[in-house]
mmCIF file of C-alpha atoms and ligand atoms in Angstrom:
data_model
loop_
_atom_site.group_PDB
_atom_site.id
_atom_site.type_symbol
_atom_site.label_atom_id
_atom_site.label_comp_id
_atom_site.label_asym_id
_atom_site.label_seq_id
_atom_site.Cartn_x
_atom_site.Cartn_y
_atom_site.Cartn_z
ATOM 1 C CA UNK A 1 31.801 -22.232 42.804
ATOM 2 C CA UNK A 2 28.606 -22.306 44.720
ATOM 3 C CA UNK A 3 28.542 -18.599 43.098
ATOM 4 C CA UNK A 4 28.845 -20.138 39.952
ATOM 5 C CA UNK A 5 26.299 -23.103 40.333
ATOM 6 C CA UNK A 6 23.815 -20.155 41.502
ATOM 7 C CA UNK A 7 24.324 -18.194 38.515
ATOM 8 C CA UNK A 8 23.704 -21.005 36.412
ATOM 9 C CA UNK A 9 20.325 -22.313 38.126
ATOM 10 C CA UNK A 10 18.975 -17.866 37.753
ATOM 11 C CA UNK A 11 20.764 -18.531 34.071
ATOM 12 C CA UNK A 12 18.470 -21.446 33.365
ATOM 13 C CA UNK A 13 15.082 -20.091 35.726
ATOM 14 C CA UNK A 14 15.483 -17.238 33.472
ATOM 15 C CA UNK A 15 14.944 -19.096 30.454
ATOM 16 C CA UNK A 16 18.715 -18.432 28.851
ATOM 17 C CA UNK A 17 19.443 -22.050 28.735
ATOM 18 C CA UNK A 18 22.292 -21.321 25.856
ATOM 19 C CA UNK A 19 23.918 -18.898 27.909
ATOM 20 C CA UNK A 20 23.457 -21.388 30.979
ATOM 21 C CA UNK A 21 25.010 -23.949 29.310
ATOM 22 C CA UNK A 22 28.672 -22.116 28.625
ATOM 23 C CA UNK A 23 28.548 -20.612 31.749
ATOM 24 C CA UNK A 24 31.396 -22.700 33.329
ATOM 25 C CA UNK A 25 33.952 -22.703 30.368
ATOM 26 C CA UNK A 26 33.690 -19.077 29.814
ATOM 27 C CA UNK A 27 33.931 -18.402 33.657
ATOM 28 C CA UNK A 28 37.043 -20.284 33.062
ATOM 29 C CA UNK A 29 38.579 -18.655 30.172
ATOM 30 C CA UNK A 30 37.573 -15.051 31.597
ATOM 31 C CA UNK A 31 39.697 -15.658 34.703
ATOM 32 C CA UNK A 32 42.608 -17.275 32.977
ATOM 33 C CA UNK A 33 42.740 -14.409 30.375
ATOM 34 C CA UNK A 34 41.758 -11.994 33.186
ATOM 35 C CA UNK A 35 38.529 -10.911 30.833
ATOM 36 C CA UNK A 36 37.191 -7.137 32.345
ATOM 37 C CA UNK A 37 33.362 -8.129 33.328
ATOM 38 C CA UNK A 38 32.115 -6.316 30.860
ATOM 39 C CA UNK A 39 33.541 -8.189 28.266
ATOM 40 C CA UNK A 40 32.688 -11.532 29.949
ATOM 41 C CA UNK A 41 29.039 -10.564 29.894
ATOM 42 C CA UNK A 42 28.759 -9.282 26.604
ATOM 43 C CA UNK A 43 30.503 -12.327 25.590
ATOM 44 C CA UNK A 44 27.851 -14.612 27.457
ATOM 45 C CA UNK A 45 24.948 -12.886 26.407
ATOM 46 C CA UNK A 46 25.934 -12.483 22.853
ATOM 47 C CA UNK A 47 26.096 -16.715 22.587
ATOM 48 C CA UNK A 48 22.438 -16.847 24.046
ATOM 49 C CA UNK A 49 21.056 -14.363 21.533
ATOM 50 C CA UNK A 50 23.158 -15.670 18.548
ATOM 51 C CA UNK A 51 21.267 -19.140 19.676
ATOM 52 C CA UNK A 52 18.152 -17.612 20.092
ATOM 53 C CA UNK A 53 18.324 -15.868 16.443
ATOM 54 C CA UNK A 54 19.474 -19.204 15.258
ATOM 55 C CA UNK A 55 16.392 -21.078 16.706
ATOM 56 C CA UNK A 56 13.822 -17.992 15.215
ATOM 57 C CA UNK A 57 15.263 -18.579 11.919
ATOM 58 C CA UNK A 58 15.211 -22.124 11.959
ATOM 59 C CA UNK A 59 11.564 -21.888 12.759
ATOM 60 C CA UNK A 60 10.356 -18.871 10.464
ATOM 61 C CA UNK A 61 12.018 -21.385 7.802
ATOM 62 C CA UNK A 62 10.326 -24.383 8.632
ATOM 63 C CA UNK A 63 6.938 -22.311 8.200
ATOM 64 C CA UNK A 64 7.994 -20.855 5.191
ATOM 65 C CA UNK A 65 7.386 -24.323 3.771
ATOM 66 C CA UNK A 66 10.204 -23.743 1.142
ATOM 67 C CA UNK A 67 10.280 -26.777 -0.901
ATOM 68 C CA UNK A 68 14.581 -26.067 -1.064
ATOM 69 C CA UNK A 69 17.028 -23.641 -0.341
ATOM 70 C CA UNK A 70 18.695 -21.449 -2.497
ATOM 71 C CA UNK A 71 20.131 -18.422 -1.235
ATOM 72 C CA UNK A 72 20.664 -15.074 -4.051
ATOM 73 C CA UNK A 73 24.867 -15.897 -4.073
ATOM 74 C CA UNK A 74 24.112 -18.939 -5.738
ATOM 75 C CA UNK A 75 22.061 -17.130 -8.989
ATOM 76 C CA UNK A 76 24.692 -17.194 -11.290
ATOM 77 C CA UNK A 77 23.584 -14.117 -13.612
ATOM 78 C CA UNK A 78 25.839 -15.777 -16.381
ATOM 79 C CA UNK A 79 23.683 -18.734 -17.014
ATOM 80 C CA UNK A 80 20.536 -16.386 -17.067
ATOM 81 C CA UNK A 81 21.644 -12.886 -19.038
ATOM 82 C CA UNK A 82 17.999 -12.061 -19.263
ATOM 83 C CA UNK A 83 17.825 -11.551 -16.139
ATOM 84 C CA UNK A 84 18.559 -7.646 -15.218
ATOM 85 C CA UNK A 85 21.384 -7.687 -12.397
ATOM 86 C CA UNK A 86 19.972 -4.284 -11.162
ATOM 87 C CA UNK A 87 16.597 -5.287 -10.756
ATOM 88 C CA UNK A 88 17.449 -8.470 -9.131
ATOM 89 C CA UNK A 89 19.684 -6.301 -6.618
ATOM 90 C CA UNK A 90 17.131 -3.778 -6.358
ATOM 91 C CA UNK A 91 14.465 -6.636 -5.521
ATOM 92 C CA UNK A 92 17.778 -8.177 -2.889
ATOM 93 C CA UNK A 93 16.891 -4.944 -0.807
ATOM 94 C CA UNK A 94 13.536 -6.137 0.299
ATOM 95 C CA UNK A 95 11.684 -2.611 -0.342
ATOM 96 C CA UNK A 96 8.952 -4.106 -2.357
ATOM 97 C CA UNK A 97 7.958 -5.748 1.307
ATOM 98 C CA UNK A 98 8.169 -2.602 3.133
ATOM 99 C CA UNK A 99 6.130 -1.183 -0.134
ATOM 100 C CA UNK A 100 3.767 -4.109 0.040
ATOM 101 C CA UNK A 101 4.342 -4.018 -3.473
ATOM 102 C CA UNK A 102 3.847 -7.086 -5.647
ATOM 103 C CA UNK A 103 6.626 -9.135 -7.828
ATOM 104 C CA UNK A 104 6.065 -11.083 -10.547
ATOM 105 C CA UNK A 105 8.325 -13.353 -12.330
ATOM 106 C CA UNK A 106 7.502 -14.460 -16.084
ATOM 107 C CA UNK A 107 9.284 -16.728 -17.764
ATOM 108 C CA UNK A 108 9.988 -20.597 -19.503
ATOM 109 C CA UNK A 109 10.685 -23.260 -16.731
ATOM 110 C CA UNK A 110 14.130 -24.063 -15.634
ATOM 111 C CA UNK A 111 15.199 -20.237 -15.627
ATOM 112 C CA UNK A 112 15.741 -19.727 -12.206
ATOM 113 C CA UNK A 113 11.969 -18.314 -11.189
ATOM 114 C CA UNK A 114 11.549 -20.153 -7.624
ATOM 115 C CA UNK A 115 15.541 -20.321 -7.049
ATOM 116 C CA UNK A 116 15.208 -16.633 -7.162
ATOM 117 C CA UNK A 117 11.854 -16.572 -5.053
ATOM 118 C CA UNK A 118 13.258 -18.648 -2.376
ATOM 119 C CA UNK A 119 16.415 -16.766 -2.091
ATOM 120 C CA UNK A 120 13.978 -13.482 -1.860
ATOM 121 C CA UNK A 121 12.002 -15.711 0.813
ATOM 122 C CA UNK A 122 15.154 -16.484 2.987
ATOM 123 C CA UNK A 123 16.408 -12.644 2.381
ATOM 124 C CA UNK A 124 12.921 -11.539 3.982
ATOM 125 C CA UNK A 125 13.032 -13.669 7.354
ATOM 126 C CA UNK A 126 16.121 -13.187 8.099
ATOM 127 C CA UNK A 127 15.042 -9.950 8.093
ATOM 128 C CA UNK A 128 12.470 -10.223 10.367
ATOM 129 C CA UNK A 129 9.303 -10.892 7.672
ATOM 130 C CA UNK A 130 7.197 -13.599 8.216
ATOM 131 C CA UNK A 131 7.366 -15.575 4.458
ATOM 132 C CA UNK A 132 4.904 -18.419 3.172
ATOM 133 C CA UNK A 133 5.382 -20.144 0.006
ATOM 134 C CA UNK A 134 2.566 -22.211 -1.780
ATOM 135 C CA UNK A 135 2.362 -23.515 -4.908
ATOM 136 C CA UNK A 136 -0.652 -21.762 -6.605
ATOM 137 C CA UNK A 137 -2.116 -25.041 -7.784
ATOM 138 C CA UNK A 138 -2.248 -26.278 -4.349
ATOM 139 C CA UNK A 139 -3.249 -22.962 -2.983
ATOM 140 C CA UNK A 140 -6.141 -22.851 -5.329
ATOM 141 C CA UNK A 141 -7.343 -26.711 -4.695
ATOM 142 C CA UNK A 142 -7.075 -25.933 -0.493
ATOM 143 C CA UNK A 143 -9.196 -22.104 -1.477
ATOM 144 C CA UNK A 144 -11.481 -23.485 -3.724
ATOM 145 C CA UNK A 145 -12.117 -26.499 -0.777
ATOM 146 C CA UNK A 146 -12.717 -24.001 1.691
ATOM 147 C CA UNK A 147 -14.903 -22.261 -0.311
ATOM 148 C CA UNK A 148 -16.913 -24.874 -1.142
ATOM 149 C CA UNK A 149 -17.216 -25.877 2.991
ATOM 150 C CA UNK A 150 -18.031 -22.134 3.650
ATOM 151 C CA UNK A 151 -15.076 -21.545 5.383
ATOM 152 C CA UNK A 152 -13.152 -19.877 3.097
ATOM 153 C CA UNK A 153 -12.709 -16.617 5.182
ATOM 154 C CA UNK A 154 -10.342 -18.405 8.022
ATOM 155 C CA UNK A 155 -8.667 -20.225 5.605
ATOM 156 C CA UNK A 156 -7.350 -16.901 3.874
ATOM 157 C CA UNK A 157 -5.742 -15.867 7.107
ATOM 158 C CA UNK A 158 -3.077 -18.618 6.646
ATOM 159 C CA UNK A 159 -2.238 -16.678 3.401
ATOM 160 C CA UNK A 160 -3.014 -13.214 4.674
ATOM 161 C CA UNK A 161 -0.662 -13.669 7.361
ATOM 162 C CA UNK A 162 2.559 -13.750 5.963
ATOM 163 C CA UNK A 163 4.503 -10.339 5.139
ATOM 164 C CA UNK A 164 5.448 -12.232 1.699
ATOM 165 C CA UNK A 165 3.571 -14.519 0.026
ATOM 166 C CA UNK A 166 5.470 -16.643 -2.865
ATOM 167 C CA UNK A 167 2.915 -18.226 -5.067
ATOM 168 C CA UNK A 168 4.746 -20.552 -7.424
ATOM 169 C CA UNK A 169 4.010 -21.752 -10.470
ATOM 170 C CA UNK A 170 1.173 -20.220 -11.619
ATOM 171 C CA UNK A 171 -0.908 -21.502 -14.813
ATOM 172 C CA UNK A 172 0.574 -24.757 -14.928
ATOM 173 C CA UNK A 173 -3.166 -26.535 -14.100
ATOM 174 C CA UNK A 174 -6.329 -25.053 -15.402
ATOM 175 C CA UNK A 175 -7.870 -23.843 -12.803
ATOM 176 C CA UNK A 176 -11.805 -23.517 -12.513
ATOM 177 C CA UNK A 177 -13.711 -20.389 -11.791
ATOM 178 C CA UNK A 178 -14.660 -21.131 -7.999
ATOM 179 C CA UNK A 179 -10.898 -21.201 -7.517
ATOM 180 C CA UNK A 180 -10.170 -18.295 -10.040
ATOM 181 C CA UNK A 181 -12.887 -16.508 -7.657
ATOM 182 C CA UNK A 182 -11.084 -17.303 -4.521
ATOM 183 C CA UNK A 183 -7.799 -16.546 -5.772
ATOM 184 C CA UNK A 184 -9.041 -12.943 -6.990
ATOM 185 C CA UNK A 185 -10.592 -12.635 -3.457
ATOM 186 C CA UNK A 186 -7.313 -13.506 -1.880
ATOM 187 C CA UNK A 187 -4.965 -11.121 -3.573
ATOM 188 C CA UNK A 188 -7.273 -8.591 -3.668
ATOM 189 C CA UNK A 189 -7.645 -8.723 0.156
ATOM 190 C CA UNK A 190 -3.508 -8.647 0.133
ATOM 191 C CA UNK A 191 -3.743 -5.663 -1.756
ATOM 192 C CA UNK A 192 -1.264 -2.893 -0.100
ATOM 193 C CA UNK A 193 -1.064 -5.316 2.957
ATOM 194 C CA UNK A 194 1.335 -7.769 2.309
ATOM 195 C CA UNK A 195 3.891 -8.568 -1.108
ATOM 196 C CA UNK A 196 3.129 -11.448 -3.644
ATOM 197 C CA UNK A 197 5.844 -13.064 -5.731
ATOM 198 C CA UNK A 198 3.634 -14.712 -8.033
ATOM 199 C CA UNK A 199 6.191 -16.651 -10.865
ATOM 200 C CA UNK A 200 4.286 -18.082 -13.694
ATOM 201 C CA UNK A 201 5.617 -19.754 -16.889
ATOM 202 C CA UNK A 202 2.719 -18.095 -18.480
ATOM 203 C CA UNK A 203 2.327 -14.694 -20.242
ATOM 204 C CA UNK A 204 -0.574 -12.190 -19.566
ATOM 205 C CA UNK A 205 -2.238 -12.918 -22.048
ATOM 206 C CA UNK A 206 -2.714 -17.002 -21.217
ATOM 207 C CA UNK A 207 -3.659 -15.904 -17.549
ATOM 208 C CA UNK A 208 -7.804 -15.836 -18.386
ATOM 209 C CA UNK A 209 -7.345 -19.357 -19.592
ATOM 210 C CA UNK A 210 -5.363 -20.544 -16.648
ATOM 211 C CA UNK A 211 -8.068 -19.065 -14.463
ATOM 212 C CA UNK A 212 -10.630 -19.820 -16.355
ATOM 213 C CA UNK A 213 -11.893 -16.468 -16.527
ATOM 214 C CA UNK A 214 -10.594 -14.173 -19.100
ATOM 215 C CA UNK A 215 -12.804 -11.261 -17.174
ATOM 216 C CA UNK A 216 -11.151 -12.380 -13.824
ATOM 217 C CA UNK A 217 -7.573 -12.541 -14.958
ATOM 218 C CA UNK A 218 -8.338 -8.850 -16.579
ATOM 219 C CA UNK A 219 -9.272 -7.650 -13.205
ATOM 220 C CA UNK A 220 -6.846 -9.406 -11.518
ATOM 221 C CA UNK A 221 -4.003 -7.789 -14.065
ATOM 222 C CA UNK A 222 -5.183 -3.885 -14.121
ATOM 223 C CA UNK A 223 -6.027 -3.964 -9.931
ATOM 224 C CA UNK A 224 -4.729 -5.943 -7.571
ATOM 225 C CA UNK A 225 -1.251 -7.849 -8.847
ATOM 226 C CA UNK A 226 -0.327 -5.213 -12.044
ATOM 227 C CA UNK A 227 -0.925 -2.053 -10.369
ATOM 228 C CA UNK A 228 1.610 -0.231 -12.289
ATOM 229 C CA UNK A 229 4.802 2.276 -10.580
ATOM 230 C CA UNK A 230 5.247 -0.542 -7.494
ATOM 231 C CA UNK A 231 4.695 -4.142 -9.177
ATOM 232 C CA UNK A 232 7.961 -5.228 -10.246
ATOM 233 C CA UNK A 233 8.321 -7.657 -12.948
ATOM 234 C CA UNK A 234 10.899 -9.873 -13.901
ATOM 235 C CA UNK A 235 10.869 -11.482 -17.225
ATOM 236 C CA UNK A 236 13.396 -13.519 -18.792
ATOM 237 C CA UNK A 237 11.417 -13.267 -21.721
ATOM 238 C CA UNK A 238 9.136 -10.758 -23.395
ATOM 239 C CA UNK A 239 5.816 -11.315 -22.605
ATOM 240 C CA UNK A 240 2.899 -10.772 -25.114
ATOM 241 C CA UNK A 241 1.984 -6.581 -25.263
ATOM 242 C CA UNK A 242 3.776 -5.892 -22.345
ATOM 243 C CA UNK A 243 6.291 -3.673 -20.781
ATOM 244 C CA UNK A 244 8.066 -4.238 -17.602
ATOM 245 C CA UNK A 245 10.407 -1.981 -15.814
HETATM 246 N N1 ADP B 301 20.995 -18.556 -13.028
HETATM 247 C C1 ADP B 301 21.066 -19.630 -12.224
HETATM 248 N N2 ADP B 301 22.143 -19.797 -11.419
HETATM 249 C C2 ADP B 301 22.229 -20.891 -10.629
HETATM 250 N N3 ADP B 301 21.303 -21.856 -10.563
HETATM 251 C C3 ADP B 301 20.231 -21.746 -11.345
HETATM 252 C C4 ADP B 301 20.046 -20.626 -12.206
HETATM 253 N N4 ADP B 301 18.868 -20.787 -12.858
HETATM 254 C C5 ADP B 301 18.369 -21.935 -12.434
HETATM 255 N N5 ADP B 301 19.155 -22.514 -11.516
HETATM 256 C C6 ADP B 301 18.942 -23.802 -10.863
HETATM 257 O O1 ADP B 301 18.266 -24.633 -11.783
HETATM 258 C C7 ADP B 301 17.205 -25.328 -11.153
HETATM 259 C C8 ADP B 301 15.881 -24.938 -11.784
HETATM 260 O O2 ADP B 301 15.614 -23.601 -11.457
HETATM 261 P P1 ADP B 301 14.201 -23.149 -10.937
HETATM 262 O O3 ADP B 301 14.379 -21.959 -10.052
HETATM 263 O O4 ADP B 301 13.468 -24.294 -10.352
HETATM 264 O O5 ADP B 301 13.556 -22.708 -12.329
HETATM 265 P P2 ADP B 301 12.052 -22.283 -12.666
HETATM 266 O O6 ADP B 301 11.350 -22.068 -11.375
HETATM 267 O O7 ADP B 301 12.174 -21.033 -13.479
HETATM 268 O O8 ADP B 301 11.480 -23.409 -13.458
HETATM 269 C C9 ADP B 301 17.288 -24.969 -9.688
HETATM 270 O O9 ADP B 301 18.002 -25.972 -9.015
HETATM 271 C C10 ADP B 301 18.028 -23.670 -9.654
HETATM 272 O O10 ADP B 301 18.755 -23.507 -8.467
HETATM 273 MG MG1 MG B 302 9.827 -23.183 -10.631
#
């Protein structure tokens, strides 16, 4: 026992507090069912990492700032036949992160646009991506501030940060052209770094009044977010002189 108690202390001085904590009861078990070491140790170590994945995803979540949770097993592709199954499982792989390729999702509210995003968002950290969502008006308001306070350039690393960005809910607000300006700068710096899902209840051709800017919402749409082969987009309804693939 004093064996035991001296396992426990290394256990805990080692910072494996999980795998501290069970210590006794499995010591327990593996003698009564006469567990081969091996097998006891796996079987401790395995609790403290399956804690310790726990505990990152817990965390990566809570700084995903995801205003629900909705995983891709609860899109019901009935209620939403617009919606192309393939693409959705081609977008459930995740390559358009390891792409840095951009998604966009078009399309009336109520469809299923930020259910879909968030279930993309979960998807990516448990993968291991770090994932920040942000609704664009308030991401435009806290750009547009820093701008304005000449600090815009730090305040982009919160956004450049992130593997995937989701920017929800794009062209609801009018947004004025310091912000358009700021928002151009910011996916342009993403640009081949890091994905967007932007999802927008507008069509292309509203964006320049969204922004503001007709010639900033142009630039924004033939460079940085509608690049062509890689952007995927995802509309549950045809938007004005458009294809998507
Ligand atoms: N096809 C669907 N299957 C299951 N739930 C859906 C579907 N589409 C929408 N929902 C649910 O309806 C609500 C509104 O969807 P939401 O993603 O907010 O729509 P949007 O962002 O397009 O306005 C959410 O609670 C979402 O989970
Ligand atoms: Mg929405």
């Amino acid at each position: 026992m004093i064996a035991a108690a001296q396992a426990r202390q290394s256990l805990e001085q080692l910072g494996l507090a999980e795998a501290a904590a069970v210590l006794d009861g499995r010591l327990e078990a593996a003698s009564q069912k006469q567990l081969p070491y091996a097998d006891f140790l796996a079987d401790l170590l395995s609790t403290e990492t399956a804690a310790r994945r726990e505990r990152y995803l817990r965390t990566r979540t809570r700084l995903a700032h995801l205003p629900f949770q909705r995983t891709l097993d609860q899109f019901d592709f009935r209620f939403q036949p617009s919606i192309d199954k393939r693409q959705v499982r081609d977008l459930a792989t995740l390559t358009f992160i390891s792409e840095a390729a951009n998604v966009l999702f078009l399309g009336p509210p109520g469809v299923g646009k930020t259910h879909l995003a968030i279930a993309l968002g979960l998807r990516a950290i448990e993968q291991g991506s770090g994932v920040y969502f942000v609704r664009a008006h308030e991401l435009l308001e806290d750009l547009r501030r820093a701008q304005a306070e000449h600090r815009l350039e730090r305040r982009l690393r919160i956004y450049l940060a992130p593997k995937l960005l989701v920017i929800d809910e794009f062209g609801v607000w009018p947004y004025d052209r310091m912000a358009a300006t700021a928002f151009f700068t910011l996916v342009s710096a993403r640009y081949e770094r890091g994905s967007i899902i932007l999802a927008s209840n507008k069509g292309f051709g509203e964006w320049g009044e969204a922004l503001g800017d007709s010639v900033i919402a142009a630039a924004l749409l033939d460079r940085p977010l509608d690049v062509g082969p890689k952007t995927r987009h995802l509309a549950t309804r045809p938007a004005p002189r458009r294809r998507w693939s």
